[in-house]
PDB file of C-alpha atoms in Angstrom:
ATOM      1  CA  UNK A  19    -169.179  72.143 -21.121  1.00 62.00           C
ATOM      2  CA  UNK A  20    -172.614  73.171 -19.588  1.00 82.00           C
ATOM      3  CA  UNK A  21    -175.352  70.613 -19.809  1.00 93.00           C
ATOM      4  CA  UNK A  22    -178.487  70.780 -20.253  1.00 96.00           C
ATOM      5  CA  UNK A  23    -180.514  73.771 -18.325  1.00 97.00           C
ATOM      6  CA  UNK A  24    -183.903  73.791 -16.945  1.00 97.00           C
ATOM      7  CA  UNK A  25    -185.559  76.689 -15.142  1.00 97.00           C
ATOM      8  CA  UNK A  26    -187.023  76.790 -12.820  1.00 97.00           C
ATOM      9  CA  UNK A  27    -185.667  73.781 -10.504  1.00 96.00           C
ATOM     10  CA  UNK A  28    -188.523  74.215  -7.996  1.00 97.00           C
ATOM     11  CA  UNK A  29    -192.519  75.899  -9.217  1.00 97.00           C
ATOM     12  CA  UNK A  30    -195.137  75.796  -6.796  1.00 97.00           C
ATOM     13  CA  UNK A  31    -198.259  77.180  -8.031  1.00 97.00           C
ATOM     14  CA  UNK A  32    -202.198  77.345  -7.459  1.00 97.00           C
ATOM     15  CA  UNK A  33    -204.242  75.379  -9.575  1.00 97.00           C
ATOM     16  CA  UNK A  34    -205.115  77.134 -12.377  1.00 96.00           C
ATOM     17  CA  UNK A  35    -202.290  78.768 -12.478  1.00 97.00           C
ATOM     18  CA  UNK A  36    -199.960  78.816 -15.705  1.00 97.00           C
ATOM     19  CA  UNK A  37    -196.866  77.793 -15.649  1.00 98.00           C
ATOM     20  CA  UNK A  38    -193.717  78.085 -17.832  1.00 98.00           C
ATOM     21  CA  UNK A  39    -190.923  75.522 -17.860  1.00 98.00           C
ATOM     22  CA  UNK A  40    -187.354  76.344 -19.541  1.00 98.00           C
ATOM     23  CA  UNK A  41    -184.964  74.326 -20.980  1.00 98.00           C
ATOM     24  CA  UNK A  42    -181.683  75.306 -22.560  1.00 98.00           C
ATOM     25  CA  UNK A  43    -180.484  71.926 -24.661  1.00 97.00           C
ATOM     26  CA  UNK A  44    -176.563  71.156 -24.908  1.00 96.00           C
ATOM     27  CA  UNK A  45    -174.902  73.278 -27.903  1.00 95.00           C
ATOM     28  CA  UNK A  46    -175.245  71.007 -31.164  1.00 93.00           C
ATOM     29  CA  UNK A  47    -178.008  68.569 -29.789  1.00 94.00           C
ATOM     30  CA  UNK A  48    -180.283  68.473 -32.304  1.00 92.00           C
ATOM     31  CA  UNK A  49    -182.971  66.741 -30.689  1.00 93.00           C
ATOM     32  CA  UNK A  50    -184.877  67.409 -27.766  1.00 95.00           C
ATOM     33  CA  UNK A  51    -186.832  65.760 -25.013  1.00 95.00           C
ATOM     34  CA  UNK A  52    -189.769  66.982 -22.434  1.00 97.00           C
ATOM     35  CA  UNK A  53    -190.236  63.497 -20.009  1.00 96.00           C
ATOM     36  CA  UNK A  54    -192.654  63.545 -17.286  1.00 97.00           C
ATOM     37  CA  UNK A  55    -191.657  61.670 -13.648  1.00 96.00           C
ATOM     38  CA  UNK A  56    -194.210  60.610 -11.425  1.00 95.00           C
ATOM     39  CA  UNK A  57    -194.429  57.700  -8.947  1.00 91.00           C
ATOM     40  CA  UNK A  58    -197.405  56.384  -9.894  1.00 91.00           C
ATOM     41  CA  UNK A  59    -196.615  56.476 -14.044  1.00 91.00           C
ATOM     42  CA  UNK A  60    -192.918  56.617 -13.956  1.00 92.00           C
ATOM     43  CA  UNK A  61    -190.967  58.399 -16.711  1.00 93.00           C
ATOM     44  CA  UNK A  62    -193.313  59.398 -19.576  1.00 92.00           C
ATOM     45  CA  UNK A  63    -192.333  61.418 -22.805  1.00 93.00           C
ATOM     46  CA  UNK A  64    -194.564  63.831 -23.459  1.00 95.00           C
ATOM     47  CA  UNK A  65    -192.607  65.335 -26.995  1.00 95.00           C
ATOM     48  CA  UNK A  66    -189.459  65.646 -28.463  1.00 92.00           C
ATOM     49  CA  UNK A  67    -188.477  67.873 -31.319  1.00 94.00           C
ATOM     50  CA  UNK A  68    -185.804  66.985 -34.071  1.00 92.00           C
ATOM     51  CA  UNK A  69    -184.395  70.219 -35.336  1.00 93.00           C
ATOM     52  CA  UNK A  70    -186.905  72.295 -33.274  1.00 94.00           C
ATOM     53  CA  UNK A  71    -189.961  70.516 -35.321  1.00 94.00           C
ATOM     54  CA  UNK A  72    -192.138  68.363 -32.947  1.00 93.00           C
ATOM     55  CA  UNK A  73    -192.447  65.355 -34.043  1.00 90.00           C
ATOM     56  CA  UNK A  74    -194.300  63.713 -31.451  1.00 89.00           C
ATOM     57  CA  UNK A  75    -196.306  65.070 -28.907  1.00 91.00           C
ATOM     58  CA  UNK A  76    -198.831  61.686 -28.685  1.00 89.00           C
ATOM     59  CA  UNK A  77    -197.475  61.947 -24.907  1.00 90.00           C
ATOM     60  CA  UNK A  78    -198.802  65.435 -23.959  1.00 93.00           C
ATOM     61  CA  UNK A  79    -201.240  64.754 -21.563  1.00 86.00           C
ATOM     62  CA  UNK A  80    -203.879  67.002 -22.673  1.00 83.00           C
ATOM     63  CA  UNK A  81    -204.629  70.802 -24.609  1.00 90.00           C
ATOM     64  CA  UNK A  82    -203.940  72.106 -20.984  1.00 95.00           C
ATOM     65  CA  UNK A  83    -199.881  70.974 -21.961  1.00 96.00           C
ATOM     66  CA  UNK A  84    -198.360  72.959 -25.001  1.00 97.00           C
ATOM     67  CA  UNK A  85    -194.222  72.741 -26.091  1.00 97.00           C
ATOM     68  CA  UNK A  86    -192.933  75.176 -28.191  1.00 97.00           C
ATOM     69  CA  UNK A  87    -188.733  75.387 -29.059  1.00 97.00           C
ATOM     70  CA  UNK A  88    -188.344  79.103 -31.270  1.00 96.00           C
ATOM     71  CA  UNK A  89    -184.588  77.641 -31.882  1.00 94.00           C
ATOM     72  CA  UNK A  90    -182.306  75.293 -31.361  1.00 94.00           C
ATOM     73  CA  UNK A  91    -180.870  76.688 -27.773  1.00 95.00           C
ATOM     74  CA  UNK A  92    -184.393  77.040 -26.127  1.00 96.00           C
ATOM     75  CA  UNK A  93    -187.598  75.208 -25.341  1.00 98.00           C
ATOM     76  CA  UNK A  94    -190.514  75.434 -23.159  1.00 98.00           C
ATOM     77  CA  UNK A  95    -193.469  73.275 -21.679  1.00 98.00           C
ATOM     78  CA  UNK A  96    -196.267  75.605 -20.795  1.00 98.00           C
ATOM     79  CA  UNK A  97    -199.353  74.117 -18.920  1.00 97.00           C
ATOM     80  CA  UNK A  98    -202.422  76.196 -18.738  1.00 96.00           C
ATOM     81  CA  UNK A  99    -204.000  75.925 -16.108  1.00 96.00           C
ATOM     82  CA  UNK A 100    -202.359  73.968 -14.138  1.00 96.00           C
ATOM     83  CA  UNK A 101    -203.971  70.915 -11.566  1.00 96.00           C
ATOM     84  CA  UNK A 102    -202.967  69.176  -8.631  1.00 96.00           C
ATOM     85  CA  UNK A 103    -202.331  66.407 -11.066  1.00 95.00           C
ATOM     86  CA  UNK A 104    -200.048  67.822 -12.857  1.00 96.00           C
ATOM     87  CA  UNK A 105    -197.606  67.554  -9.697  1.00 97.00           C
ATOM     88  CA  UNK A 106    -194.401  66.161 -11.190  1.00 97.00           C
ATOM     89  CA  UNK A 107    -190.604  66.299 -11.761  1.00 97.00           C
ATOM     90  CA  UNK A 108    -190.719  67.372 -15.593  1.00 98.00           C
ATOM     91  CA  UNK A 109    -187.189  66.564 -17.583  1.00 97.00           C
ATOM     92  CA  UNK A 110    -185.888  68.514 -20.274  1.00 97.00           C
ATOM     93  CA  UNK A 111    -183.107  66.379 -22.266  1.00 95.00           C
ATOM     94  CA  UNK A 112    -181.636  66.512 -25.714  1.00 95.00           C
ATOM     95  CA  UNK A 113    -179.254  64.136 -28.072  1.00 92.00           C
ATOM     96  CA  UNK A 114    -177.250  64.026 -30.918  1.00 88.00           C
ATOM     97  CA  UNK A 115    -177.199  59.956 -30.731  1.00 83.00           C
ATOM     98  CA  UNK A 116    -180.522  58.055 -30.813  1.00 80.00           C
ATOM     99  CA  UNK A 117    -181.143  56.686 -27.325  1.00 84.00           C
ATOM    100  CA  UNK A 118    -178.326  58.799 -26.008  1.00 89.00           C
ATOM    101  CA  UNK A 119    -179.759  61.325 -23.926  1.00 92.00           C
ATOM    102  CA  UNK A 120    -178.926  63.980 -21.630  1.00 94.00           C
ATOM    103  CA  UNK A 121    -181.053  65.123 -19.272  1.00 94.00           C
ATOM    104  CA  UNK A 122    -181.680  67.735 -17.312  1.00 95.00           C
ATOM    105  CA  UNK A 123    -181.915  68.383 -13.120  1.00 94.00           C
ATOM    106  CA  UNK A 124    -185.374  68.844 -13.384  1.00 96.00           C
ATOM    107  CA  UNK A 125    -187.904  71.169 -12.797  1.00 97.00           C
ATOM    108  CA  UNK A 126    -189.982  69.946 -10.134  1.00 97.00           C
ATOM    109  CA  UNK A 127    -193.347  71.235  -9.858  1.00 98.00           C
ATOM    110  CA  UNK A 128    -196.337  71.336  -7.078  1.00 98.00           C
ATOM    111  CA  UNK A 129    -199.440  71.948  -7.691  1.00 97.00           C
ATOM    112  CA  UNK A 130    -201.525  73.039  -4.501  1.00 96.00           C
TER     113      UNK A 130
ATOM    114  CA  UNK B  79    -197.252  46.937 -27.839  1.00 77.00           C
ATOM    115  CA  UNK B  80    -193.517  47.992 -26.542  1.00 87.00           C
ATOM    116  CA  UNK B  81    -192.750  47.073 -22.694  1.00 92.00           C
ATOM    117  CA  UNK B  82    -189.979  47.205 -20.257  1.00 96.00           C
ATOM    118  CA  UNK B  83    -190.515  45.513 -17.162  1.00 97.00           C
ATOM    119  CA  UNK B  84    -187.814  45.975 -13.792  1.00 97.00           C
ATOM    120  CA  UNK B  85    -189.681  43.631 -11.290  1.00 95.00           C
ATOM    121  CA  UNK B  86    -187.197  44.649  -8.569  1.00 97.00           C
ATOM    122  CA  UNK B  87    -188.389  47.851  -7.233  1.00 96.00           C
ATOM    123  CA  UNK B  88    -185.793  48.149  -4.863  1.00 97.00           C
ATOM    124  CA  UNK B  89    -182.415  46.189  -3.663  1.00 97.00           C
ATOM    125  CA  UNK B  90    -180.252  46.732  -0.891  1.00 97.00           C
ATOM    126  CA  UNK B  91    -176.862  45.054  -0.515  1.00 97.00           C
ATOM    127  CA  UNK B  92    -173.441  45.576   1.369  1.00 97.00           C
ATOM    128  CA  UNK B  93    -170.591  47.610   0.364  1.00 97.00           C
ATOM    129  CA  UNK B  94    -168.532  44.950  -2.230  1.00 97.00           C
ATOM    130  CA  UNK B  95    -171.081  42.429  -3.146  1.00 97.00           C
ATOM    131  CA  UNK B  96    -172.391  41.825  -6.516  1.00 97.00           C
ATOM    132  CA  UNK B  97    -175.604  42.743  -7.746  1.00 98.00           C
ATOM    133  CA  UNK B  98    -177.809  42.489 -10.846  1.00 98.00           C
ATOM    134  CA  UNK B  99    -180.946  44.126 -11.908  1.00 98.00           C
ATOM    135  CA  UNK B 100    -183.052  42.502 -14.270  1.00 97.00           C
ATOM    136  CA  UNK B 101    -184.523  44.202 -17.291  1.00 98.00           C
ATOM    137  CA  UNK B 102    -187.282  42.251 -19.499  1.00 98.00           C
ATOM    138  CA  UNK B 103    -188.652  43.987 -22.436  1.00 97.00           C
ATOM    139  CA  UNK B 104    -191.415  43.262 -25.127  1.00 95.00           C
ATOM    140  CA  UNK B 105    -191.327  44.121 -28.223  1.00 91.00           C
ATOM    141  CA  UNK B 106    -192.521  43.168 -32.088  1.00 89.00           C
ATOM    142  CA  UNK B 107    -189.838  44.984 -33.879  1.00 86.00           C
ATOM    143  CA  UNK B 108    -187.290  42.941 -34.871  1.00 85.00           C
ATOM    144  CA  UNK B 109    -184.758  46.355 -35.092  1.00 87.00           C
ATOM    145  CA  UNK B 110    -185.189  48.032 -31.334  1.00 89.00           C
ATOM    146  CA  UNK B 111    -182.226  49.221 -29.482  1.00 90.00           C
ATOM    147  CA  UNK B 112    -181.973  48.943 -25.306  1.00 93.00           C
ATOM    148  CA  UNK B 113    -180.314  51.343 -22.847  1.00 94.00           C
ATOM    149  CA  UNK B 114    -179.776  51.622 -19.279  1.00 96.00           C
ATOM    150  CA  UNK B 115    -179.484  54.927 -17.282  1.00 97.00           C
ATOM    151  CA  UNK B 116    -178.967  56.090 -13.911  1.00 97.00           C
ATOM    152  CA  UNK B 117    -180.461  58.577 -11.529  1.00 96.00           C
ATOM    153  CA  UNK B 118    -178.428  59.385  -8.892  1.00 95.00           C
ATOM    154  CA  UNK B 119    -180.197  61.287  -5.626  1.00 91.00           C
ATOM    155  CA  UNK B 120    -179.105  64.770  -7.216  1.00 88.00           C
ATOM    156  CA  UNK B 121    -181.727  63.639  -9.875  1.00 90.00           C
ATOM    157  CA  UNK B 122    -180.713  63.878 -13.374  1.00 91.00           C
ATOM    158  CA  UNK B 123    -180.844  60.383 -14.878  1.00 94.00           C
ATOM    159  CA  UNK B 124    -176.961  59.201 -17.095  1.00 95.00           C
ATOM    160  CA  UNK B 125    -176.994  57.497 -20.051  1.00 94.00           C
ATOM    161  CA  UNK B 126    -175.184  54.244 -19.566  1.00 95.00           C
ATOM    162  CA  UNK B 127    -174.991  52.091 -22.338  1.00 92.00           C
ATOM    163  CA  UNK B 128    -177.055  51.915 -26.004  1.00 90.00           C
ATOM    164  CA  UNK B 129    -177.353  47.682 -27.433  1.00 90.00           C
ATOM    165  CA  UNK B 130    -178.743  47.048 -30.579  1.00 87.00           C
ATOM    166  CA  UNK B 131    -180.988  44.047 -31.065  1.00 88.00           C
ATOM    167  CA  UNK B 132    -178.255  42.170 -33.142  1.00 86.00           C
ATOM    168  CA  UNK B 133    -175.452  42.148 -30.484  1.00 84.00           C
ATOM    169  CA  UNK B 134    -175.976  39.713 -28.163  1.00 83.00           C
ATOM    170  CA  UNK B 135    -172.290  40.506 -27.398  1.00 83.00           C
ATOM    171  CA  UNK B 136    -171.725  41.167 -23.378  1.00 86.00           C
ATOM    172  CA  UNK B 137    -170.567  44.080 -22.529  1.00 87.00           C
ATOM    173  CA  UNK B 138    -168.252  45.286 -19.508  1.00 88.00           C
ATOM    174  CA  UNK B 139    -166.867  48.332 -18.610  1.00 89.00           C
ATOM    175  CA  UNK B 140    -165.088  48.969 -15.603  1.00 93.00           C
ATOM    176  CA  UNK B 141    -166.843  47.379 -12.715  1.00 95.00           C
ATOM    177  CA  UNK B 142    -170.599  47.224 -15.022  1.00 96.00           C
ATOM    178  CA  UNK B 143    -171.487  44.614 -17.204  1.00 95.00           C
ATOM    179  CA  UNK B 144    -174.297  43.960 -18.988  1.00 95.00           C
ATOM    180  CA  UNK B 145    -176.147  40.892 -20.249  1.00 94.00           C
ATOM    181  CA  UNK B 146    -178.056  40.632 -23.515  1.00 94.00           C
ATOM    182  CA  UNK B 147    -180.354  37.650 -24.099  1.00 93.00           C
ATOM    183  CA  UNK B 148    -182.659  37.514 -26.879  1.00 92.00           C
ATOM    184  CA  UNK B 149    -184.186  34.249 -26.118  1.00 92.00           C
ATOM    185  CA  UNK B 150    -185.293  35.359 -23.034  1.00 95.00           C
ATOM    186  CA  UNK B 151    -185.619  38.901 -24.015  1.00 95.00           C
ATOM    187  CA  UNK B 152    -183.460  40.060 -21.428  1.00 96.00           C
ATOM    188  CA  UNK B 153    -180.901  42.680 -20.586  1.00 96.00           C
ATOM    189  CA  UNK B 154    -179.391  42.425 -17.144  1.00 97.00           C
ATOM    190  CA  UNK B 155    -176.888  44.941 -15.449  1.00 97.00           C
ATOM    191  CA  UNK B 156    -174.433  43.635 -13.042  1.00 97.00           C
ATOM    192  CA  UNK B 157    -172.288  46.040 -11.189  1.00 97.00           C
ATOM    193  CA  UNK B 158    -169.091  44.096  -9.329  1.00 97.00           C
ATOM    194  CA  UNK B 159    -168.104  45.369  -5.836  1.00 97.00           C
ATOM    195  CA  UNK B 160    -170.443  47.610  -5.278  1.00 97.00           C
ATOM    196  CA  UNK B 161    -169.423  51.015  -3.861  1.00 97.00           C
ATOM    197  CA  UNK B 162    -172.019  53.333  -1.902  1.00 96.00           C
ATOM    198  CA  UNK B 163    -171.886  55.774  -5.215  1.00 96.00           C
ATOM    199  CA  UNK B 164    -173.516  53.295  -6.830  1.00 97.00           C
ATOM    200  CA  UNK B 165    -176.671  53.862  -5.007  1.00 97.00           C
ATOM    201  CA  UNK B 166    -179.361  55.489  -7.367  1.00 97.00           C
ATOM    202  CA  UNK B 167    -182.108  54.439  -9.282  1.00 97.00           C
ATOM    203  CA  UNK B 168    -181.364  52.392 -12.499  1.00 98.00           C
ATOM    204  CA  UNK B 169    -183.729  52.611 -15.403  1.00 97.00           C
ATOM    205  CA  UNK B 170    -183.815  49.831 -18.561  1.00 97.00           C
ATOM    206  CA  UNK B 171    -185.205  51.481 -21.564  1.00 95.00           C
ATOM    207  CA  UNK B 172    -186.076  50.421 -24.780  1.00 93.00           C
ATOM    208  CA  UNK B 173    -186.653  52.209 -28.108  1.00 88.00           C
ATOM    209  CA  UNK B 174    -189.556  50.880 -29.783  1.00 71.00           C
ATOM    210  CA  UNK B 175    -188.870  52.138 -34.054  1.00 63.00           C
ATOM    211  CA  UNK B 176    -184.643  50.961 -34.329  1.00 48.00           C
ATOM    212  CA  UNK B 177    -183.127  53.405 -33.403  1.00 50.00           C
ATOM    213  CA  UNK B 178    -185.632  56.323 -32.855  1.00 59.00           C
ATOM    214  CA  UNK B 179    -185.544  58.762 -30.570  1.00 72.00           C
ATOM    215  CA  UNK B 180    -188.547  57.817 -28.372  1.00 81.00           C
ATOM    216  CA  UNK B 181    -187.225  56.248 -25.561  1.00 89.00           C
ATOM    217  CA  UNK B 182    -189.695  53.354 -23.581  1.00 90.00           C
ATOM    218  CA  UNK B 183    -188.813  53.442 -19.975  1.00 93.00           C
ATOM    219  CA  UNK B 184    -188.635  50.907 -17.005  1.00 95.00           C
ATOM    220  CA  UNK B 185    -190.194  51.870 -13.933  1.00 95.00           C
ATOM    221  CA  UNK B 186    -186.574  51.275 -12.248  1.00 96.00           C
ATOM    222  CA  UNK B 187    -184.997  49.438  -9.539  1.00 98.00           C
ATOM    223  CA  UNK B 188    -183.635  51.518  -6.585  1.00 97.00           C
ATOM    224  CA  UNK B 189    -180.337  50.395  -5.484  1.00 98.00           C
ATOM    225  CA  UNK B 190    -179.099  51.284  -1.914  1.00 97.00           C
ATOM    226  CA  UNK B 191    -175.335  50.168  -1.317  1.00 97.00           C
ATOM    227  CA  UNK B 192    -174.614  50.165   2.606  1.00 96.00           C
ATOM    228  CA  UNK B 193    -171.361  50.734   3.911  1.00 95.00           C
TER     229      UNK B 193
END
């Protein structure tokens, strides 16, 4: 069975740049997870969505960071524009099982 | 406030030893649930295990255990005879509503197994 799919694996971009991340969730997952990985902060959630509503998105940084997920086989994590800051591995993951998730490779973005 | 705290950043032992990593956690709900999960180099982090907060019961499977301590608000993960694919970094987690889906990570402990 596939698992979960993030595009791309590997963004660089200028600042101010947008960028687009992808994530396909596992077939019947009803929830769904956008995590943040960073040295300095570790992993952060930044929203999940429970039957592609968001129900909280208290993590997202800032308005720069927007998720949307149209239906229950696609998501994305759009940040507009982007900063050096914003230099991360971002996680898609999504559950059927509180607590249970599975994640994604990661996208893993650089922002010059 | 919800907290997980993994003071060992890193630990490095030999091929068959024993190890533990040490997960403390902070919490005021009296319903939470605790996880551990592992990122392996190719970097997608495994769900290991899922404990409520009313079973204290250890649990082992295969060569993992882990060890849940209320009074001390503890839940360690042992791994017996280490084996080099058990290098990765291991993150304690807690979820904060009983249950819920937001997850409260650990910064993690990085395990390197030598040969």
């Amino acid at each position: 069975d596939a698992g979960v799919i993030q595009s791309p694996r590997h963004e660089v971009t200028e600042m101010g740049q947008e960028v687009t991340l992808r994530c396909k969730p596992i077939s019947g997952h009803n929830s769904l997870f956008w995590y943040r990985q960073t040295m300095m902060r570790g992993l952060e959630l930044l929203i999940y969505f429970n039957n592609n509503v968001p129900i909280d998105d208290s993590g997202m940084p800032e308005d720069r960071f927007s998720a949307k997920m149209p239906n229950a086989s696609f998501s994305t994590l759009k940040i507009q524009p982007s900063e050096p800051r914003d230099s991360a591995v971002y996680f898609c993951a999504s559950s059927t099982h509180p607590g249970e998730l599975f994640f994604g490779e990661g996208s893993r973005l650089t922002v010059l | 406030a919800q907290k997980v705290t993994q003071a060992q950043t890193e630990i490095s032992v030999v091929e068959k030893e024993d190890v533990t990593l040490d997960c403390v956690y902070e919490t005021r709900d009296t319903t939470y649930y605790l996880f551990w999960y592992k990122q392996p180099p190719s970097g997608e982090l495994v769900f290991l295990i899922r404990r409520n907060s009313f079973d204290e019961q250890n649990e082992i499977s295969g060569r993992y255990s882990w060890n849940f301590q209320k009074s001390t608000s503890s839940f360690n993960f042992t791994i017996t005879a280490s084996q080099v694919v058990d290098s990765a970094v291991y993150f304690c987690a807690l979820s904060n509503q009983g249950g819920s889906e937001k997850l409260v990570f650990g910064k993690g402990t990085k395990l390197t197994v030598n040969p």
